[in-house]
């Protein structure tokens, strides 16, 4: 059990059926239905994959956050494929604990580092990655939508 700023939670590996726990978090954040459905499917794919993992942050009866991590063998870099924390408990260290778990997974697979894509206007997410020592790698014009660029953050394990 981890205790950050009076929030207690446990980080656990995704279990069968856990995709239902991801939906309430994304609904509260305000994501569109198409993205939520895609993430529910992605959770199952990454949980079942031999080079990927899904971790959930569980607080008593409810799930308060999740991370998907995938290792790419062609360049030995891991990728955060999804990360979100329930708005009611943000800024309590939950995402930090989830990303540390993803980094440990990447380390265990002998990855050189880890990267993540996010929309350029996701200022909260960008501040979060910078706070964890990730550095801006590159800009991807029109990556998410015609009018929405992406940015990539990277952290190399020295
Ligand atoms: C980004 C997100 C995952 C952060 O989750 P979190 O559990 O609140 O993050 P933490 O509590 O571990 O934050 C650690 C540090 O990151 C920084 N940080 C986190 N969120 C921040 C924000 N909104 N604005 C500025 N800095 C932020 C702070 O330095 C924070 O430390 P502090 O609270 O002591 O100041 C969460 O805001 C979220 O789910 N956002 C919506 C989905 C999203 O953007 N996902 C990631 C990008 S794809």
PDB file of C-alpha atoms and ligand atoms in Angstrom:
ATOM      1  CA  UNK A   1       0.000   0.000   0.000  1.00  0.00           C
ATOM      2  CA  UNK A   2       1.418   3.404  -1.011  1.00  0.00           C
ATOM      3  CA  UNK A   3       0.594   6.528   1.008  1.00  0.00           C
ATOM      4  CA  UNK A   4       1.028   9.850  -0.848  1.00  0.00           C
ATOM      5  CA  UNK A   5      -0.451  13.053   0.525  1.00  0.00           C
ATOM      6  CA  UNK A   6      -3.034  11.058   2.536  1.00  0.00           C
ATOM      7  CA  UNK A   7      -4.184   9.102  -0.529  1.00  0.00           C
ATOM      8  CA  UNK A   8      -3.727   5.359  -0.117  1.00  0.00           C
ATOM      9  CA  UNK A   9      -3.623   3.058  -3.094  1.00  0.00           C
ATOM     10  CA  UNK A  10      -2.079  -0.143  -4.369  1.00  0.00           C
ATOM     11  CA  UNK A  11      -0.541  -0.660  -7.788  1.00  0.00           C
ATOM     12  CA  UNK A  12      -1.690  -3.963  -9.298  1.00  0.00           C
ATOM     13  CA  UNK A  13      -1.367  -5.727 -12.622  1.00  0.00           C
ATOM     14  CA  UNK A  14      -4.481  -5.659 -14.825  1.00  0.00           C
ATOM     15  CA  UNK A  15      -6.800  -8.619 -14.229  1.00  0.00           C
ATOM     16  CA  UNK A  16      -9.410 -10.050 -16.589  1.00  0.00           C
ATOM     17  CA  UNK A  17     -12.424  -7.696 -16.730  1.00  0.00           C
ATOM     18  CA  UNK A  18     -10.528  -4.675 -15.398  1.00  0.00           C
ATOM     19  CA  UNK A  19     -11.245  -2.702 -18.584  1.00  0.00           C
ATOM     20  CA  UNK A  20     -14.564  -1.746 -16.923  1.00  0.00           C
ATOM     21  CA  UNK A  21     -12.576   0.166 -14.283  1.00  0.00           C
ATOM     22  CA  UNK A  22     -10.923   2.411 -16.846  1.00  0.00           C
ATOM     23  CA  UNK A  23     -14.168   3.853 -18.229  1.00  0.00           C
ATOM     24  CA  UNK A  24     -15.266   5.889 -15.141  1.00  0.00           C
ATOM     25  CA  UNK A  25     -11.864   7.586 -14.988  1.00  0.00           C
ATOM     26  CA  UNK A  26     -11.959   8.622 -18.633  1.00  0.00           C
ATOM     27  CA  UNK A  27     -15.612   9.709 -18.392  1.00  0.00           C
ATOM     28  CA  UNK A  28     -14.749  11.956 -15.446  1.00  0.00           C
ATOM     29  CA  UNK A  29     -11.827  13.446 -17.365  1.00  0.00           C
ATOM     30  CA  UNK A  30     -14.306  14.178 -20.173  1.00  0.00           C
ATOM     31  CA  UNK A  31     -12.981  12.068 -23.017  1.00  0.00           C
ATOM     32  CA  UNK A  32     -15.157  11.380 -26.074  1.00  0.00           C
ATOM     33  CA  UNK A  33     -16.838   7.975 -26.237  1.00  0.00           C
ATOM     34  CA  UNK A  34     -14.751   6.826 -29.213  1.00  0.00           C
ATOM     35  CA  UNK A  35     -11.521   7.356 -27.256  1.00  0.00           C
ATOM     36  CA  UNK A  36     -12.919   5.585 -24.178  1.00  0.00           C
ATOM     37  CA  UNK A  37     -13.959   2.531 -26.183  1.00  0.00           C
ATOM     38  CA  UNK A  38     -10.571   2.441 -27.887  1.00  0.00           C
ATOM     39  CA  UNK A  39      -8.799   2.590 -24.519  1.00  0.00           C
ATOM     40  CA  UNK A  40     -10.906  -0.238 -23.070  1.00  0.00           C
ATOM     41  CA  UNK A  41      -9.824  -2.428 -26.006  1.00  0.00           C
ATOM     42  CA  UNK A  42      -6.222  -1.241 -25.769  1.00  0.00           C
ATOM     43  CA  UNK A  43      -6.096  -2.186 -22.078  1.00  0.00           C
ATOM     44  CA  UNK A  44      -6.906  -5.793 -22.940  1.00  0.00           C
ATOM     45  CA  UNK A  45      -4.405  -5.874 -25.816  1.00  0.00           C
ATOM     46  CA  UNK A  46      -1.556  -4.436 -23.739  1.00  0.00           C
ATOM     47  CA  UNK A  47      -2.387  -6.622 -20.723  1.00  0.00           C
ATOM     48  CA  UNK A  48      -2.253  -9.762 -22.884  1.00  0.00           C
ATOM     49  CA  UNK A  49       0.808  -8.776 -24.924  1.00  0.00           C
ATOM     50  CA  UNK A  50       4.119 -10.404 -24.071  1.00  0.00           C
ATOM     51  CA  UNK A  51       6.030  -7.118 -24.478  1.00  0.00           C
ATOM     52  CA  UNK A  52       3.568  -4.854 -22.691  1.00  0.00           C
ATOM     53  CA  UNK A  53       1.889  -4.387 -19.311  1.00  0.00           C
ATOM     54  CA  UNK A  54      -1.054  -2.585 -17.749  1.00  0.00           C
ATOM     55  CA  UNK A  55      -0.962  -1.392 -14.134  1.00  0.00           C
ATOM     56  CA  UNK A  56      -3.904  -0.062 -12.158  1.00  0.00           C
ATOM     57  CA  UNK A  57      -3.885   2.109  -9.034  1.00  0.00           C
ATOM     58  CA  UNK A  58      -6.575   0.694  -6.753  1.00  0.00           C
ATOM     59  CA  UNK A  59      -7.996   2.563  -3.775  1.00  0.00           C
ATOM     60  CA  UNK A  60     -10.224   0.365  -1.617  1.00  0.00           C
ATOM     61  CA  UNK A  61     -13.161  -0.488  -3.905  1.00  0.00           C
ATOM     62  CA  UNK A  62     -12.317   1.677  -6.883  1.00  0.00           C
ATOM     63  CA  UNK A  63      -9.627   2.115  -9.496  1.00  0.00           C
ATOM     64  CA  UNK A  64      -8.180   5.658  -9.527  1.00  0.00           C
ATOM     65  CA  UNK A  65      -5.641   5.422 -12.336  1.00  0.00           C
ATOM     66  CA  UNK A  66      -3.932   3.297 -14.943  1.00  0.00           C
ATOM     67  CA  UNK A  67      -0.884   3.109 -17.192  1.00  0.00           C
ATOM     68  CA  UNK A  68      -0.175   1.056 -20.328  1.00  0.00           C
ATOM     69  CA  UNK A  69       3.469   0.417 -21.257  1.00  0.00           C
ATOM     70  CA  UNK A  70       4.818  -1.319 -24.355  1.00  0.00           C
ATOM     71  CA  UNK A  71       8.410  -2.347 -25.139  1.00  0.00           C
ATOM     72  CA  UNK A  72       9.621  -2.018 -28.736  1.00  0.00           C
ATOM     73  CA  UNK A  73      12.331  -4.574 -29.466  1.00  0.00           C
ATOM     74  CA  UNK A  74      13.508  -3.006 -32.738  1.00  0.00           C
ATOM     75  CA  UNK A  75      14.996   0.050 -30.973  1.00  0.00           C
ATOM     76  CA  UNK A  76      14.867  -1.056 -27.312  1.00  0.00           C
ATOM     77  CA  UNK A  77      12.659   1.822 -26.273  1.00  0.00           C
ATOM     78  CA  UNK A  78       9.498   1.527 -24.201  1.00  0.00           C
ATOM     79  CA  UNK A  79       6.410   3.652 -24.828  1.00  0.00           C
ATOM     80  CA  UNK A  80       3.741   4.835 -22.421  1.00  0.00           C
ATOM     81  CA  UNK A  81       0.602   4.014 -24.407  1.00  0.00           C
ATOM     82  CA  UNK A  82      -1.925   5.413 -21.931  1.00  0.00           C
ATOM     83  CA  UNK A  83      -1.963   7.152 -18.567  1.00  0.00           C
ATOM     84  CA  UNK A  84      -4.788   8.743 -16.601  1.00  0.00           C
ATOM     85  CA  UNK A  85      -5.776   9.465 -13.013  1.00  0.00           C
ATOM     86  CA  UNK A  86      -9.263  10.179 -11.693  1.00  0.00           C
ATOM     87  CA  UNK A  87      -9.729  13.976 -11.365  1.00  0.00           C
ATOM     88  CA  UNK A  88     -10.806  13.674  -7.705  1.00  0.00           C
ATOM     89  CA  UNK A  89      -7.380  12.368  -6.677  1.00  0.00           C
ATOM     90  CA  UNK A  90      -5.015  14.111  -9.071  1.00  0.00           C
ATOM     91  CA  UNK A  91      -1.883  15.762  -7.626  1.00  0.00           C
ATOM     92  CA  UNK A  92      -1.536  13.016  -5.012  1.00  0.00           C
ATOM     93  CA  UNK A  93       1.305  11.063  -6.557  1.00  0.00           C
ATOM     94  CA  UNK A  94      -0.800   8.394  -8.276  1.00  0.00           C
ATOM     95  CA  UNK A  95       0.536   8.929 -11.801  1.00  0.00           C
ATOM     96  CA  UNK A  96       4.085   9.143 -10.459  1.00  0.00           C
ATOM     97  CA  UNK A  97       3.700   5.719  -8.820  1.00  0.00           C
ATOM     98  CA  UNK A  98       2.176   4.271 -12.022  1.00  0.00           C
ATOM     99  CA  UNK A  99       4.920   5.642 -14.278  1.00  0.00           C
ATOM    100  CA  UNK A 100       7.637   4.409 -11.900  1.00  0.00           C
ATOM    101  CA  UNK A 101       6.083   0.940 -12.205  1.00  0.00           C
ATOM    102  CA  UNK A 102       6.098   1.264 -16.014  1.00  0.00           C
ATOM    103  CA  UNK A 103       9.747   2.377 -15.916  1.00  0.00           C
ATOM    104  CA  UNK A 104      10.674  -0.622 -13.742  1.00  0.00           C
ATOM    105  CA  UNK A 105       8.938  -2.893 -16.280  1.00  0.00           C
ATOM    106  CA  UNK A 106      10.904  -1.236 -19.115  1.00  0.00           C
ATOM    107  CA  UNK A 107      14.158  -1.610 -17.158  1.00  0.00           C
ATOM    108  CA  UNK A 108      13.417  -5.294 -16.547  1.00  0.00           C
ATOM    109  CA  UNK A 109      13.128  -5.745 -20.328  1.00  0.00           C
ATOM    110  CA  UNK A 110      16.474  -3.985 -20.811  1.00  0.00           C
ATOM    111  CA  UNK A 111      15.019  -1.006 -22.638  1.00  0.00           C
ATOM    112  CA  UNK A 112      17.273   2.035 -23.239  1.00  0.00           C
ATOM    113  CA  UNK A 113      14.592   4.459 -22.169  1.00  0.00           C
ATOM    114  CA  UNK A 114      10.933   5.350 -22.396  1.00  0.00           C
ATOM    115  CA  UNK A 115       8.884   7.868 -24.385  1.00  0.00           C
ATOM    116  CA  UNK A 116       5.345   9.158 -24.553  1.00  0.00           C
ATOM    117  CA  UNK A 117       3.237  11.152 -27.009  1.00  0.00           C
ATOM    118  CA  UNK A 118       0.724  13.729 -25.843  1.00  0.00           C
ATOM    119  CA  UNK A 119      -1.281  16.586 -27.409  1.00  0.00           C
ATOM    120  CA  UNK A 120       0.634  19.854 -27.526  1.00  0.00           C
ATOM    121  CA  UNK A 121      -2.113  21.595 -25.568  1.00  0.00           C
ATOM    122  CA  UNK A 122      -2.086  19.074 -22.683  1.00  0.00           C
ATOM    123  CA  UNK A 123      -0.326  21.451 -20.331  1.00  0.00           C
ATOM    124  CA  UNK A 124      -1.042  19.335 -17.222  1.00  0.00           C
ATOM    125  CA  UNK A 125       0.349  16.200 -18.831  1.00  0.00           C
ATOM    126  CA  UNK A 126       3.389  18.038 -20.173  1.00  0.00           C
ATOM    127  CA  UNK A 127       4.151  19.516 -16.731  1.00  0.00           C
ATOM    128  CA  UNK A 128       3.768  16.053 -15.237  1.00  0.00           C
ATOM    129  CA  UNK A 129       6.310  14.466 -17.612  1.00  0.00           C
ATOM    130  CA  UNK A 130       8.732  17.341 -17.108  1.00  0.00           C
ATOM    131  CA  UNK A 131       8.383  16.952 -13.322  1.00  0.00           C
ATOM    132  CA  UNK A 132       9.423  13.295 -13.722  1.00  0.00           C
ATOM    133  CA  UNK A 133      12.524  14.203 -15.709  1.00  0.00           C
ATOM    134  CA  UNK A 134      11.211  13.594 -19.221  1.00  0.00           C
ATOM    135  CA  UNK A 135      12.567  15.908 -21.908  1.00  0.00           C
ATOM    136  CA  UNK A 136      10.823  17.271 -24.965  1.00  0.00           C
ATOM    137  CA  UNK A 137      11.941  15.188 -27.940  1.00  0.00           C
ATOM    138  CA  UNK A 138      10.077  16.374 -31.000  1.00  0.00           C
ATOM    139  CA  UNK A 139       6.938  17.984 -32.365  1.00  0.00           C
ATOM    140  CA  UNK A 140       4.550  15.987 -34.569  1.00  0.00           C
ATOM    141  CA  UNK A 141       2.453  18.340 -36.696  1.00  0.00           C
ATOM    142  CA  UNK A 142      -1.223  17.312 -37.110  1.00  0.00           C
ATOM    143  CA  UNK A 143      -0.578  14.062 -35.177  1.00  0.00           C
ATOM    144  CA  UNK A 144      -3.909  13.872 -33.304  1.00  0.00           C
ATOM    145  CA  UNK A 145      -6.194  15.873 -35.576  1.00  0.00           C
ATOM    146  CA  UNK A 146      -5.878  18.335 -38.456  1.00  0.00           C
ATOM    147  CA  UNK A 147      -5.601  21.142 -35.916  1.00  0.00           C
ATOM    148  CA  UNK A 148      -3.940  19.300 -33.058  1.00  0.00           C
ATOM    149  CA  UNK A 149      -0.202  18.663 -33.006  1.00  0.00           C
ATOM    150  CA  UNK A 150       1.509  16.107 -30.782  1.00  0.00           C
ATOM    151  CA  UNK A 151       4.693  16.297 -28.747  1.00  0.00           C
ATOM    152  CA  UNK A 152       6.956  13.479 -27.621  1.00  0.00           C
ATOM    153  CA  UNK A 153       8.693  13.360 -24.251  1.00  0.00           C
ATOM    154  CA  UNK A 154      11.623  11.029 -23.658  1.00  0.00           C
ATOM    155  CA  UNK A 155      13.599   9.725 -20.719  1.00  0.00           C
ATOM    156  CA  UNK A 156      16.727   7.657 -21.302  1.00  0.00           C
ATOM    157  CA  UNK A 157      18.002   5.276 -18.631  1.00  0.00           C
ATOM    158  CA  UNK A 158      21.686   6.082 -18.186  1.00  0.00           C
TER     159      UNK A 158
HETATM  160  C1  LIG B   1      -1.285  14.024 -16.133  1.00  0.00           C
HETATM  161  C2  LIG B   1      -1.891  13.165 -15.010  1.00  0.00           C
HETATM  162  C3  LIG B   1      -1.786  11.700 -15.401  1.00  0.00           C
HETATM  163  C4  LIG B   1      -1.090  13.426 -13.721  1.00  0.00           C
HETATM  164  O1  LIG B   1      -1.596  12.575 -12.693  1.00  0.00           O
HETATM  165  P1  LIG B   1      -1.375  12.907 -11.117  1.00  0.00           P
HETATM  166  O2  LIG B   1      -1.656  11.664 -10.362  1.00  0.00           O
HETATM  167  O3  LIG B   1      -2.146  14.102 -10.770  1.00  0.00           O
HETATM  168  O4  LIG B   1       0.199  13.247 -11.077  1.00  0.00           O
HETATM  169  P2  LIG B   1       1.120  13.322  -9.778  1.00  0.00           P
HETATM  170  O5  LIG B   1       0.295  13.645  -8.589  1.00  0.00           O
HETATM  171  O6  LIG B   1       1.953  12.081  -9.718  1.00  0.00           O
HETATM  172  O7  LIG B   1       2.032  14.574 -10.144  1.00  0.00           O
HETATM  173  C5  LIG B   1       3.452  14.622  -9.940  1.00  0.00           C
HETATM  174  C6  LIG B   1       3.959  15.995 -10.304  1.00  0.00           C
HETATM  175  O8  LIG B   1       3.711  16.280 -11.708  1.00  0.00           O
HETATM  176  C7  LIG B   1       3.378  17.673 -11.856  1.00  0.00           C
HETATM  177  N1  LIG B   1       1.990  17.808 -12.289  1.00  0.00           N
HETATM  178  C8  LIG B   1       1.043  16.847 -12.320  1.00  0.00           C
HETATM  179  N2  LIG B   1      -0.107  17.345 -12.828  1.00  0.00           N
HETATM  180  C9  LIG B   1       0.108  18.645 -13.068  1.00  0.00           C
HETATM  181  C10 LIG B   1      -0.709  19.696 -13.585  1.00  0.00           C
HETATM  182  N3  LIG B   1      -1.988  19.498 -13.937  1.00  0.00           N
HETATM  183  N4  LIG B   1      -0.162  20.931 -13.716  1.00  0.00           N
HETATM  184  C11 LIG B   1       1.128  21.151 -13.375  1.00  0.00           C
HETATM  185  N5  LIG B   1       1.962  20.189 -12.882  1.00  0.00           N
HETATM  186  C12 LIG B   1       1.450  18.958 -12.750  1.00  0.00           C
HETATM  187  C13 LIG B   1       3.590  18.305 -10.480  1.00  0.00           C
HETATM  188  O9  LIG B   1       4.958  18.692 -10.387  1.00  0.00           O
HETATM  189  C14 LIG B   1       3.298  17.121  -9.560  1.00  0.00           C
HETATM  190  O10 LIG B   1       3.879  17.285  -8.271  1.00  0.00           O
HETATM  191  P3  LIG B   1       3.113  18.171  -7.162  1.00  0.00           P
HETATM  192  O11 LIG B   1       1.658  17.781  -7.157  1.00  0.00           O
HETATM  193  O12 LIG B   1       3.840  17.821  -5.897  1.00  0.00           O
HETATM  194  O13 LIG B   1       3.309  19.606  -7.593  1.00  0.00           O
HETATM  195  C15 LIG B   1      -3.383  13.551 -14.720  1.00  0.00           C
HETATM  196  O14 LIG B   1      -3.477  14.956 -14.599  1.00  0.00           O
HETATM  197  C16 LIG B   1      -4.348  13.085 -15.790  1.00  0.00           C
HETATM  198  O15 LIG B   1      -4.870  11.972 -15.740  1.00  0.00           O
HETATM  199  N6  LIG B   1      -4.606  13.956 -16.799  1.00  0.00           N
HETATM  200  C17 LIG B   1      -5.538  13.599 -17.888  1.00  0.00           C
HETATM  201  C18 LIG B   1      -4.978  12.533 -18.826  1.00  0.00           C
HETATM  202  C19 LIG B   1      -3.577  12.868 -19.284  1.00  0.00           C
HETATM  203  O16 LIG B   1      -3.243  14.003 -19.565  1.00  0.00           O
HETATM  204  N7  LIG B   1      -2.722  11.819 -19.376  1.00  0.00           N
HETATM  205  C20 LIG B   1      -1.284  11.944 -19.645  1.00  0.00           C
HETATM  206  C21 LIG B   1      -0.933  12.399 -20.978  1.00  0.00           C
HETATM  207  S1  LIG B   1      -1.414  11.327 -22.276  1.00  0.00           S
END
